[in-house]
Coordinates of C-alpha atoms in Angstrom, one line a residue:
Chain A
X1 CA -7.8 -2.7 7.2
X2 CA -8.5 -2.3 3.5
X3 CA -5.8 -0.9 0.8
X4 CA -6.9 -0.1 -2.5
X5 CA -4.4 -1.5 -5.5
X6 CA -3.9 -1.2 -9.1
X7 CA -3.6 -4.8 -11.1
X8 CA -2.6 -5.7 -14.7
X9 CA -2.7 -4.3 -17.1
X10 CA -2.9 -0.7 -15.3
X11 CA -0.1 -2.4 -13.5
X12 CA 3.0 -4.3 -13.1
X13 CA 1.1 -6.8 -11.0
X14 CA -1.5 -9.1 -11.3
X15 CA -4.8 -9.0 -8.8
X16 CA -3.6 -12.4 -7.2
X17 CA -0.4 -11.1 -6.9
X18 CA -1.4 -8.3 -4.9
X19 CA -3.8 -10.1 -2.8
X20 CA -0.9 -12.5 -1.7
X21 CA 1.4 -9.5 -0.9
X22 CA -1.5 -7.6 1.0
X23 CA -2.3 -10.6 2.7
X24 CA 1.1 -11.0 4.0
X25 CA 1.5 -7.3 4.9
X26 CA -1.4 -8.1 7.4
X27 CA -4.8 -6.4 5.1
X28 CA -8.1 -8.2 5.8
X29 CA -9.0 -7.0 2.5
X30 CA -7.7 -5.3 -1.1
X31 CA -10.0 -3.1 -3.3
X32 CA -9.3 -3.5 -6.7
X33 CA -9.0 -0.6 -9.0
X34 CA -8.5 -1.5 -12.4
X35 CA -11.8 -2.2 -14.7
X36 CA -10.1 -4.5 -17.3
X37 CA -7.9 -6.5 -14.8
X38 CA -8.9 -10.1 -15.3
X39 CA -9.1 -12.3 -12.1
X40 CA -11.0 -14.9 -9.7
X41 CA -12.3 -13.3 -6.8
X42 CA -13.4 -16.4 -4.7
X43 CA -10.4 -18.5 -5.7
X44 CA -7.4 -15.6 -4.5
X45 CA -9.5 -14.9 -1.4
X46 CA -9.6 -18.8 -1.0
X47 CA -5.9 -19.2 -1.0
X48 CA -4.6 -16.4 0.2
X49 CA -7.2 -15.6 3.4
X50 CA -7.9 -12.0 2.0
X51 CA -11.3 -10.5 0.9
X52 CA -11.0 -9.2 -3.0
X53 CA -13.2 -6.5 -3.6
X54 CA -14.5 -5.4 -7.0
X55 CA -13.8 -1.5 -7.4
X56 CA -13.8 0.5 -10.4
X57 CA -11.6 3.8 -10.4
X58 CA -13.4 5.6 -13.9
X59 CA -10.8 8.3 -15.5
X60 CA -12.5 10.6 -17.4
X61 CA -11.6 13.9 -18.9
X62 CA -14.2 16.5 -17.8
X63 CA -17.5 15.7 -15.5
X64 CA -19.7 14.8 -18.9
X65 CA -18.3 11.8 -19.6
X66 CA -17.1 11.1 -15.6
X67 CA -20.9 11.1 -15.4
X68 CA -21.5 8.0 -18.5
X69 CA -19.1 5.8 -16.4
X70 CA -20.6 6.5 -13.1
X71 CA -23.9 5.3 -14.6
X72 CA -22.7 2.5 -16.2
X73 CA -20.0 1.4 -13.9
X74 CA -22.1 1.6 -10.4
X75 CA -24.0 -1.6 -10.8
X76 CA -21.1 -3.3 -12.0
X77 CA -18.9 -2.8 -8.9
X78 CA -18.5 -2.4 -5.4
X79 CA -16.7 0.7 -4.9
X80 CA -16.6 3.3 -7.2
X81 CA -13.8 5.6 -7.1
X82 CA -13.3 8.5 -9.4
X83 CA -10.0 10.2 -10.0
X84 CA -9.9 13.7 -9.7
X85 CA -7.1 16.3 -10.9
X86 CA -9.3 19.3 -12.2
X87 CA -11.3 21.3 -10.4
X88 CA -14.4 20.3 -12.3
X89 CA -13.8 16.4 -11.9
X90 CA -13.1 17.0 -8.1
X91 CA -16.6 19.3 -8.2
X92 CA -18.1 16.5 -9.9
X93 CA -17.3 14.1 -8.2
X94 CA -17.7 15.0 -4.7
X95 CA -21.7 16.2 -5.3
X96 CA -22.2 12.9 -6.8
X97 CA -24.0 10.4 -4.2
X98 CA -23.0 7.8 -6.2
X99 CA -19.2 7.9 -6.1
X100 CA -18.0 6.3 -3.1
X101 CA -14.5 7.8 -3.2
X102 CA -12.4 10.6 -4.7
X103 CA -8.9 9.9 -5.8
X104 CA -6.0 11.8 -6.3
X105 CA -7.8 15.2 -5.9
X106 CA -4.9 16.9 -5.8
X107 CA -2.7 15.2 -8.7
X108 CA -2.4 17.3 -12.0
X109 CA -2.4 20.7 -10.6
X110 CA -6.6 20.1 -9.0
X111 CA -7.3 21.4 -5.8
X112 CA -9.5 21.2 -3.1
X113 CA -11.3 24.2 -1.3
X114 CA -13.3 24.0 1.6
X115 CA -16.5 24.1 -0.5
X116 CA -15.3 20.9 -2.1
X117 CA -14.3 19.3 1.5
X118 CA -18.1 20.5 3.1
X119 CA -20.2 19.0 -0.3
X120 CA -17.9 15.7 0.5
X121 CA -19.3 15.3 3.9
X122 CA -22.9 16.2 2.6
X123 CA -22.6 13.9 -0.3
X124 CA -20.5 11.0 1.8
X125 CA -18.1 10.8 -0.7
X126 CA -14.6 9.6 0.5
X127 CA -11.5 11.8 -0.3
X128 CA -8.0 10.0 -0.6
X129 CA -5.3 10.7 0.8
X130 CA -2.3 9.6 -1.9
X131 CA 0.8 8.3 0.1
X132 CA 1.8 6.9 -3.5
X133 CA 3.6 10.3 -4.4
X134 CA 5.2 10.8 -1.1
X135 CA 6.7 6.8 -1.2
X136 CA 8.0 7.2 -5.0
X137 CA 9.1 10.4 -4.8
X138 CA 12.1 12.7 -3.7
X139 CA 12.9 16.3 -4.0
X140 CA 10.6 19.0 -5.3
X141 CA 7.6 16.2 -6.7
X142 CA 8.0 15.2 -3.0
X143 CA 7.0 18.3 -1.6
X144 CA 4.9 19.5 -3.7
X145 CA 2.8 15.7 -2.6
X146 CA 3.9 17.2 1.3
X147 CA 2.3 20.5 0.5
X148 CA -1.0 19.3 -1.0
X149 CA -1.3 16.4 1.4
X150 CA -1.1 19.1 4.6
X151 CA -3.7 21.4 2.9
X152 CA -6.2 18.5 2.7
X153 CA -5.6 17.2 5.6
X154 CA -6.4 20.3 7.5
X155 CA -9.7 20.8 5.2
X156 CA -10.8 17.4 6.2
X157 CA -10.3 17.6 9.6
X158 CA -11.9 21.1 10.1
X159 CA -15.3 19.8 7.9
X160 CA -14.9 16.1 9.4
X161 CA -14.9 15.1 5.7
X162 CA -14.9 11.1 5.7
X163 CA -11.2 10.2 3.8
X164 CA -9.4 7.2 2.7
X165 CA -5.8 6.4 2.9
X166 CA -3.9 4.5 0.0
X167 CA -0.4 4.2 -1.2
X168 CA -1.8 3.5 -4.2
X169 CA 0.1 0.8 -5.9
X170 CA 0.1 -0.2 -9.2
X171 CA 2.5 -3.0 -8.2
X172 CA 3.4 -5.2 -5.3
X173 CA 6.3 -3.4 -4.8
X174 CA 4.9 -0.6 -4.0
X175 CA 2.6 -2.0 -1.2
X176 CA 3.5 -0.9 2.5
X177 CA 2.4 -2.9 5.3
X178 CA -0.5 -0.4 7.6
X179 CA 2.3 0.0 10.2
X180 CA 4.6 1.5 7.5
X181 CA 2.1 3.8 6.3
X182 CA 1.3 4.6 9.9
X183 CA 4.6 5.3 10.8
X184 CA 5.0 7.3 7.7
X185 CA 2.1 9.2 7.9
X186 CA 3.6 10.2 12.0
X187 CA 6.8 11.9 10.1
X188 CA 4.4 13.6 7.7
X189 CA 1.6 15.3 10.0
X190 CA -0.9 12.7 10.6
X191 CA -1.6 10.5 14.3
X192 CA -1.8 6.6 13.3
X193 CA -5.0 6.7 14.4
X194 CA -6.1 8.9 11.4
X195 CA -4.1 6.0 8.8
X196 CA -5.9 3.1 10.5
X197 CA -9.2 5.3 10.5
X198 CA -8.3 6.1 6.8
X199 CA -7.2 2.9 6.0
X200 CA -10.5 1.5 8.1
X201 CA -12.8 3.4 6.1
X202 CA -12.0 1.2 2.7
X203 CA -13.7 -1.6 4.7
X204 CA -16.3 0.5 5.6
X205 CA -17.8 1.4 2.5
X206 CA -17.6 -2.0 1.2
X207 CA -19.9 -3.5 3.7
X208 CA -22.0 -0.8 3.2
X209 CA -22.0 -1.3 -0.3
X210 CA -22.2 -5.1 -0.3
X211 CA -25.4 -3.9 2.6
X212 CA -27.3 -2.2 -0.4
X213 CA -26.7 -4.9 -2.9
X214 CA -27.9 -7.5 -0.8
X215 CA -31.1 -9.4 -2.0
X216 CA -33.0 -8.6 1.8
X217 CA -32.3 -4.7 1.3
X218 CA -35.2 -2.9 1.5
X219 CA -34.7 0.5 2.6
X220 CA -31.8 2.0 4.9
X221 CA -32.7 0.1 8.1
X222 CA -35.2 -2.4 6.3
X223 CA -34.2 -5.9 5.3
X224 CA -36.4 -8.7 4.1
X225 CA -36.7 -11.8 5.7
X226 CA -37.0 -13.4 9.1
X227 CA -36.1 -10.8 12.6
X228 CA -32.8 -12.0 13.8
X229 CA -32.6 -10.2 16.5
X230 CA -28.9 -9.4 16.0
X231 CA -26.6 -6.8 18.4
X232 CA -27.8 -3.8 16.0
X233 CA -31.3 -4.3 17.0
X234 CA -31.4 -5.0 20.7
Chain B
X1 CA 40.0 5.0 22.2
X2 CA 38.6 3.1 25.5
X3 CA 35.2 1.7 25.6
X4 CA 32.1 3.9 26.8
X5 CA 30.8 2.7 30.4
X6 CA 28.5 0.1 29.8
X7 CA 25.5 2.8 31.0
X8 CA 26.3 5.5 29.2
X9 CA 26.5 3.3 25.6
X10 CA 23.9 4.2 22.8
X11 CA 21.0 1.6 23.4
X12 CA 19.5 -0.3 19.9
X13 CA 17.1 -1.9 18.3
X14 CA 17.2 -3.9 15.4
X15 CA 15.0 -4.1 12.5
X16 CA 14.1 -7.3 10.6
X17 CA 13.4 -6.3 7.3
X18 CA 12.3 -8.5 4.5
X19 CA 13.0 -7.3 0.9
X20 CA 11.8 -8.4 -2.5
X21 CA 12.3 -7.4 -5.8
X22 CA 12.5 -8.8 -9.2
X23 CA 14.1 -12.5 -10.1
X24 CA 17.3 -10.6 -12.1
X25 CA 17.9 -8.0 -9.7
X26 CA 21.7 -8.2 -8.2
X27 CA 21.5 -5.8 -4.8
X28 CA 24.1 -5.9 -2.6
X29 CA 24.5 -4.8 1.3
X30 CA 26.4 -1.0 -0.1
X31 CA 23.5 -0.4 -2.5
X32 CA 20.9 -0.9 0.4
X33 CA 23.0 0.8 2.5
X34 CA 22.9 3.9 0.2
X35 CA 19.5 3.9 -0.6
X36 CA 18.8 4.0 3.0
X37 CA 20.8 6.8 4.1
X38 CA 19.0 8.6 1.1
X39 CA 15.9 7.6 2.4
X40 CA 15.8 8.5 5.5
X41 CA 18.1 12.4 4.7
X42 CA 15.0 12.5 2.3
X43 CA 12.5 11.9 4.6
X44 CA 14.0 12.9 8.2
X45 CA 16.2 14.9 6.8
X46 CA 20.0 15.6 8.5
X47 CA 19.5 15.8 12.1
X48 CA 16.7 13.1 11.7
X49 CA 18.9 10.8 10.2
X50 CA 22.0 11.5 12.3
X51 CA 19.5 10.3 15.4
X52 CA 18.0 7.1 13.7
X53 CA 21.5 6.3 13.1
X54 CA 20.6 4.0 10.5
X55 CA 22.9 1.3 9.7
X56 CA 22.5 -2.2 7.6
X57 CA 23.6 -5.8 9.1
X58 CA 23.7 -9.2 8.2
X59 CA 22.4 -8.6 5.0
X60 CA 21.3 -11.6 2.5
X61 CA 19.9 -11.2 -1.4
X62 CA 19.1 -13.8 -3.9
X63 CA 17.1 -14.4 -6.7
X64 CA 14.7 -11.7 -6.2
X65 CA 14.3 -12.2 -2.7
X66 CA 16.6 -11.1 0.7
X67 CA 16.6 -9.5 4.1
X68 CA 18.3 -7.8 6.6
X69 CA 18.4 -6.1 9.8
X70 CA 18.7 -2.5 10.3
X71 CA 20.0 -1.2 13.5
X72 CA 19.2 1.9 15.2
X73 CA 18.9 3.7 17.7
X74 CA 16.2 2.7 20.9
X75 CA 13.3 5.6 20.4
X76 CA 13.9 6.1 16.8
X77 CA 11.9 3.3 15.5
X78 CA 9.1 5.0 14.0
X79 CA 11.3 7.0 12.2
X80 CA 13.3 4.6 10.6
X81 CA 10.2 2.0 10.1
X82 CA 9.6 5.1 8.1
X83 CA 12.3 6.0 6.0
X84 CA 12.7 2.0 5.3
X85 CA 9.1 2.4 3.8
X86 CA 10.1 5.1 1.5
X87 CA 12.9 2.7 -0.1
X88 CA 11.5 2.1 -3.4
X89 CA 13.9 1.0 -5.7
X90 CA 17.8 0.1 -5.7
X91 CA 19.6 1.1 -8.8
X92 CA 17.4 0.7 -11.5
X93 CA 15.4 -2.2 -10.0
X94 CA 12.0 -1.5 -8.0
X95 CA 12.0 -3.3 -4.7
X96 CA 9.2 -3.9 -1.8
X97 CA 9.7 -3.8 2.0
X98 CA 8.6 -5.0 4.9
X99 CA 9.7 -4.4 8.2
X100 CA 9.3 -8.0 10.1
X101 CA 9.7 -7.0 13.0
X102 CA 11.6 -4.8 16.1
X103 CA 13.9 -6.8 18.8
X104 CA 16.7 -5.6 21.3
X105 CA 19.3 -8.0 20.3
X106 CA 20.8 -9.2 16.8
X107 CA 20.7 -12.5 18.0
X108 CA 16.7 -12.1 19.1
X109 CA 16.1 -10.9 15.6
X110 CA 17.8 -13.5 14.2
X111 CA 16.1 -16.3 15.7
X112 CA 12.5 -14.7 15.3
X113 CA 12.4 -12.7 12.1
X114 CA 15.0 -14.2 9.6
X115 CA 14.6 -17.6 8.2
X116 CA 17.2 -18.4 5.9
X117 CA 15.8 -20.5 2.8
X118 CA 16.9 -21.3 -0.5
X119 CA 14.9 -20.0 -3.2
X120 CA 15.6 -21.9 -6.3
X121 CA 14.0 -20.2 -9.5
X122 CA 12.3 -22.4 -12.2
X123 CA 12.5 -21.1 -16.1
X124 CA 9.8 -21.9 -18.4
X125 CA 7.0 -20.9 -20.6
X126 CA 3.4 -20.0 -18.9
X127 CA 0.5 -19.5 -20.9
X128 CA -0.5 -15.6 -20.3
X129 CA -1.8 -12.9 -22.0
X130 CA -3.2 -15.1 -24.9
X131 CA 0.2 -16.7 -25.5
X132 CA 3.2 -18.7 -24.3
X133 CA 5.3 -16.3 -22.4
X134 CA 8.5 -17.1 -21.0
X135 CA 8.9 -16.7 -16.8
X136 CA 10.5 -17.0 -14.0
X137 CA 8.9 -19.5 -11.3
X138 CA 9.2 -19.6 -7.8
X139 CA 6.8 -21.9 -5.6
X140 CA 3.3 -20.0 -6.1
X141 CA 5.0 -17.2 -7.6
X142 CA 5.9 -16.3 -11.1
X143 CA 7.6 -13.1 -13.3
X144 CA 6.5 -13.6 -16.4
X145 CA 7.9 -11.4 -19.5
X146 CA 6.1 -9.5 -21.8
X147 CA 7.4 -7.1 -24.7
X148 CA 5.9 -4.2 -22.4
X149 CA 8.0 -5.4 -19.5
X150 CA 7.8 -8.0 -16.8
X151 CA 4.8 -9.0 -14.8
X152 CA 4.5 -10.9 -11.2
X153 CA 1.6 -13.1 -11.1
X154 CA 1.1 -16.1 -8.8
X155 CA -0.2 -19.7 -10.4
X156 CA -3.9 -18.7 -10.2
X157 CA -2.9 -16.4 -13.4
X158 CA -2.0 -19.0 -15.6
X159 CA -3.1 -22.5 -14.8

């Protein structure tokens, strides 16, 4: 299980930091989000026994310029998330094969339809699922998180749209362990199996991703080199 | 009043939780207390809470790091794992935390979840950021403090 994290200086705390909390939490791995966070990938996995994944979460204002960082930023990282929040970014986003995941569709007043949930599925885009709002907040910002959280829930599970889960931290504070997230997720609407699957799926695109980067990929299904007659093939 | 039967008692389990926060923070076993009940009428609301019973023991903070156990009731677990999750600050201070783990006894708990250990803090300057900065240290660990407000980092971030 995977969790995707914000580091300095879009956060309170740094990559390594996070890793080591993550790692303690029980994570095999942590996506990072922030572009400009400076770190050392093979040392913090080193010490800490956690895979640290390079992820870029591009903020943009309106699709045009959403669409200069996905070009620039794709080769760059691993995943590639894109925040949402307007109904053009979410459009944008989701009919974009390059984007690997969709975050906080529904933060800012955006919305999701089930036009936006079926071109997901078609386009393999991940949608998130942000427990951030529902952990840091009470009250009516609380509900509101409840509200939008139960509506995209029920779009992704009618269109079998692939989705993420994240509490979205920006510090280690704010990192739950996957049986917290579980068990909050059961008092919210959601079995634990759809967290872990959620929370699963992070892991999933980056082997897929790290897959298409490889050197011996050729074509989906076609790798370069000597037959190694692995599980897959027999 | 006379004791209940020993059948008919409320059956428990206890929560070892561990908590963390930052180096300055001063949280004591009422303020967890509080923010706990809030939690969970937040999240479970009354009758939710009234059944999780939720109540804090043994509880131990220092220097940024602590823990505790939480009792309540046997079959309310989830539900309190999950209002324990939604605890995200104390006063003004942010805090993270972790359930350790679930046993049937205070004593069980004890033994396997909570390790007491003195965490002695070290104060000095780290190079981060492009300049001295001073911080708190604590094995791997470190806060440092910059003018927009504090930072954890572990040694990888500044040696």
């Amino acid at each position: 299980m995977y969790e995707a994290v914000s580091a300095y200086p879009d956060g309170d705390s740094t990559v390594s930091r996070q890793a080591r909390t993550a790692a303690h939490y029980g994570y095999d791995g942590v996506v990072v989000r922030s572009r400009t966070a400076d770190y050392d990938p093979d040392e913090t996995a080193e010490r800490y026994g956690i895979d640290i994944v390079n992820g870029i979460e591009v903020r943009a204002d309106n699709p045009q310029s959403a669409a200069g960082s996905v070009g620039n930023f794709r080769t760059e990282c691993t995943v590639l998330l894109v925040r949402g929040g307007t109904d053009e970014l979410n459009r944008y986003a989701v009919e974009t094969d390059r984007v690997d995941v969709l975050t906080r569709p529904m933060a800012d007043g955006g919305d999701v339809n089930h036009v936006l949930a079926r071109a997901a599925k078609t386009h393999g885009v991940h949608i998130e699922f942000d427990f951030g709002a529902v952990l840091g907040h009470s009250g009516g910002k609380r509900v509101q998180a409840l509200k939008n959280l139960r509506k995209l829930r029920e779009l992704v599970e009618y269109y079998d749209t692939p989705y993420v889960v994240s509490a979205n931290a920006a510090s280690h504070f704010q990192l739950r362990a996957p049986r917290e997230l579980c068990a909050l997720g059961q008092q919210v609407g959601f079995s634990a199996e759809q967290i872990r699957t959620g929370l699963d799926a992070w892991s999933h695109i980056v082997a897929k991703n790290r897959g298409l980067a490889d050197e011996s990929f050729v074509a989906p299904g076609v790798k370069r080199g000597r037959y190694s007659g692995s599980e897959e093939h027999k | 009043m006379k004791h209940l039967p020993k059948h008919i008692r409320p059956r428990w389990r206890y929560l070892a939780v561990g908590i963390e926060s930052t180096p300055k923070a001063e949280i004591s076993r009422g303020d967890f207390q509080r923010e706990l009940w809030y939690a969970a009428g937040n999240l479970l609301g009354d009758p939710g809470s009234a059944d999780c019973d939720l109540t804090v023991y043994d509880f131990a903070f220092e220097h940024g790091f602590g823990e505790t156990i939480v009792r309540v009731r046997r079959g309310e677990t989830d539900a309190a794992r999950a209002a324990v999750a939604c605890i995200n600050s104390v006063g003004e201070e942010p805090v993270g935390v972790f359930v350790r783990g679930i046993s049937g006894t205070v004593r069980a708990c004890e033994e396997r979840y909570l390790g007491r250990r003195d965490r002695d803090f070290d104060q000095r300057h780290v190079e981060f950021a492009d300049a001295q900065r001073p911080a708190f240290l604590h094995e791997d660990l470190a806060a440092i403090s910059l003018p927009t407000g504090v930072v954890s980092a572990t040694d990888i971030d500044f040696e």
